[in-house]
């Protein structure tokens, strides 16, 4: 099944299409004799992740009969990797990106195995940013120079690249045009921290047909900004340049 990466948190009124497409894919699971099981991963800065579940579960319930499997991050114990066993899809919510990555780390192998065997993935905001092999987790400076607003830093100073879930071969940033994080994606590529980054606008998502695909479809009303370093051997590349392509839904 596909990998859906949304550029903001869940908003079924402003951006119903991502829920429609994701639910449609999950409904086509191979075993039609039982309801789908969807792992829903949430973190809450205030320490009550269970309060965030409805934001993700209810829009899907309106489209699909399924059993939610809550995966609550930030509690006293580590996440049980067994929560991802046998699920048909995984939803990872929005919030503090470093907290999502840290919370999922103990179960990362189980989660990626589940996706590799065909479970669909839907990541909102932070859930989109942790999906790549080399994940842009936050920060707002490159070599001391601001590349986006400090309010988008996730509590980090320098741009921070960490090992993510390995679902995409390119880094991902979110809230691109609306929060000015396109500058962070460009800065990451121009500085050589990643070879490619895709910044996703709000009310927009990219859809990969499979894990590791270089190509994707754009859905929604905004843009995906595909940022790539110049080809090796180009003399201008030494100056830290990048090329940006603007991609919209067909």
Coordinates of C-alpha atoms in Angstrom, one line a residue, residues 5-187:
X5 CA 2.8 12.3 4.0
X6 CA 0.7 15.3 4.9
X7 CA 2.1 18.8 5.3
X8 CA 0.0 19.7 8.4
X9 CA -2.1 18.1 11.2
X10 CA -5.4 16.4 10.5
X11 CA -8.2 18.7 9.2
X12 CA -11.0 16.6 7.6
X13 CA -12.9 19.7 6.6
X14 CA -10.1 21.6 4.9
X15 CA -8.3 18.5 3.5
X16 CA -10.7 15.5 3.4
X17 CA -8.9 14.0 0.4
X18 CA -6.0 12.5 2.3
X19 CA -8.5 10.7 4.6
X20 CA -10.6 9.6 1.6
X21 CA -7.6 8.1 -0.2
X22 CA -6.0 6.5 2.8
X23 CA -9.3 4.9 4.0
X24 CA -9.9 3.7 0.4
X25 CA -6.6 1.9 0.3
X26 CA -7.0 0.3 3.8
X27 CA -10.5 -0.9 2.8
X28 CA -8.8 -3.0 0.0
X29 CA -6.7 -5.1 2.5
X30 CA -6.3 -8.7 1.5
X31 CA -8.3 -10.3 4.3
X32 CA -11.9 -9.1 3.8
X33 CA -13.2 -11.5 6.6
X34 CA -12.3 -9.1 9.4
X35 CA -12.2 -5.4 10.1
X36 CA -9.0 -3.5 9.5
X37 CA -6.7 -2.8 12.4
X38 CA -4.9 0.6 12.3
X39 CA -2.2 1.6 14.7
X40 CA -2.6 5.3 15.7
X41 CA 0.6 6.9 17.1
X42 CA 0.1 10.1 19.1
X43 CA 2.2 12.3 21.4
X44 CA 1.0 15.2 23.4
X45 CA 3.2 18.0 24.8
X46 CA 0.8 18.3 27.8
X47 CA 1.3 14.6 28.7
X48 CA -2.1 13.3 27.7
X49 CA -1.7 11.6 24.3
X50 CA -5.0 9.7 24.6
X51 CA -6.8 13.0 24.3
X52 CA -5.3 13.4 20.8
X53 CA -6.6 10.1 19.5
X54 CA -10.0 11.3 18.4
X55 CA -8.4 13.8 16.0
X56 CA -7.2 10.9 13.9
X57 CA -9.7 8.1 14.7
X58 CA -13.0 9.9 14.1
X59 CA -12.3 11.2 10.5
X60 CA -11.3 7.6 9.6
X61 CA -14.4 6.1 11.4
X62 CA -16.6 8.3 9.1
X63 CA -15.0 6.5 6.1
X64 CA -14.1 3.0 7.3
X65 CA -14.9 0.3 9.7
X66 CA -11.8 -0.5 11.7
X67 CA -10.2 -1.3 15.0
X68 CA -7.9 1.4 16.3
X69 CA -4.7 0.3 18.1
X70 CA -3.6 3.2 20.2
X71 CA 0.2 3.8 20.4
X72 CA 0.6 6.4 23.1
X73 CA 4.0 8.1 23.3
X74 CA 5.6 9.8 26.2
X75 CA 4.4 7.5 29.0
X76 CA 6.5 5.9 31.7
X77 CA 7.5 2.9 29.7
X78 CA 8.8 2.2 26.2
X79 CA 6.4 1.5 23.3
X80 CA 5.6 -2.1 22.9
X81 CA 6.8 -3.2 19.4
X82 CA 4.0 -5.8 19.5
X83 CA 1.4 -3.1 19.0
X84 CA 2.4 -3.0 15.3
X85 CA 2.1 -6.8 14.7
X86 CA -0.7 -7.6 12.3
X87 CA -2.0 -4.1 11.7
X88 CA -3.2 -3.2 8.2
X89 CA -2.1 0.5 8.4
X90 CA -0.2 3.0 10.6
X91 CA -1.2 6.6 11.3
X92 CA 1.5 8.8 13.0
X93 CA 0.2 12.2 14.3
X94 CA 1.6 15.7 14.5
X95 CA 3.3 17.6 17.2
X96 CA 6.8 17.7 18.5
X97 CA 8.9 15.9 15.9
X98 CA 11.9 14.9 18.2
X99 CA 9.4 13.4 20.7
X100 CA 7.8 11.2 18.0
X101 CA 11.2 9.9 16.8
X102 CA 12.4 9.2 20.3
X103 CA 9.1 7.6 21.3
X104 CA 9.1 5.3 18.2
X105 CA 12.7 4.3 18.4
X106 CA 12.2 1.2 20.6
X107 CA 9.6 -0.1 18.1
X108 CA 11.1 1.2 14.9
X109 CA 12.2 -2.2 13.6
X110 CA 8.7 -3.6 14.1
X111 CA 7.0 -0.6 12.5
X112 CA 9.2 -0.7 9.4
X113 CA 8.7 -4.4 9.0
X114 CA 4.9 -3.8 9.1
X115 CA 5.2 -1.2 6.4
X116 CA 7.5 -3.3 4.3
X117 CA 5.0 -6.2 4.3
X118 CA 2.3 -3.9 2.8
X119 CA 0.6 -1.8 5.5
X120 CA -0.3 1.7 4.5
X121 CA 1.3 4.6 6.3
X122 CA -0.2 8.1 6.9
X123 CA 2.0 10.7 8.6
X124 CA 0.7 14.1 9.6
X125 CA 3.3 16.9 10.1
X126 CA 5.7 15.3 12.6
X127 CA 4.6 11.9 11.3
X128 CA 5.7 13.0 7.8
X129 CA 9.0 14.4 9.0
X130 CA 10.1 11.2 10.8
X131 CA 9.3 9.0 7.8
X132 CA 12.5 9.4 5.7
X133 CA 15.7 7.4 5.9
X134 CA 17.5 10.6 6.8
X135 CA 15.0 12.7 8.7
X136 CA 15.1 16.4 9.2
X137 CA 13.9 16.7 12.8
X138 CA 14.1 20.4 13.4
X139 CA 16.5 23.3 14.0
X140 CA 16.5 26.7 12.4
X141 CA 20.1 27.6 11.7
X142 CA 22.8 26.4 9.2
X143 CA 26.3 27.5 10.3
X144 CA 24.7 30.1 12.6
X145 CA 22.5 31.6 9.9
X146 CA 18.7 31.4 10.3
X147 CA 17.0 29.5 7.5
X148 CA 13.5 29.6 9.0
X149 CA 11.8 31.1 12.0
X150 CA 12.9 30.0 15.5
X151 CA 9.2 29.1 16.3
X152 CA 9.6 26.2 13.8
X153 CA 12.8 24.9 15.4
X154 CA 11.3 22.1 17.5
X155 CA 13.5 23.3 20.3
X156 CA 16.7 22.7 18.4
X157 CA 19.2 25.3 17.2
X158 CA 21.3 23.8 14.3
X159 CA 19.4 21.7 11.7
X160 CA 19.3 18.2 13.0
X161 CA 19.3 15.2 10.7
X162 CA 18.7 11.8 12.3
X163 CA 18.0 8.2 11.2
X164 CA 14.2 8.0 10.5
X165 CA 11.8 5.2 9.6
X166 CA 13.4 4.7 6.2
X167 CA 10.2 5.0 4.2
X168 CA 11.4 7.7 1.8
X169 CA 14.8 8.3 0.2
X170 CA 14.5 12.1 0.6
X171 CA 14.1 14.3 3.7
X172 CA 10.7 15.9 4.3
X173 CA 9.6 19.2 5.8
X174 CA 6.1 20.5 6.4
X175 CA 4.0 23.7 6.7
X176 CA 6.3 24.8 3.9
X177 CA 4.8 28.0 2.5
X178 CA 2.7 28.8 5.5
X179 CA 5.4 28.6 8.1
X180 CA 8.4 29.4 5.9
X181 CA 10.1 26.1 6.4
X182 CA 10.8 25.9 2.7
X183 CA 13.9 27.9 3.6
X184 CA 14.9 25.1 6.0
X185 CA 14.6 22.4 3.3
X186 CA 16.6 24.5 0.8
X187 CA 19.2 25.2 3.5

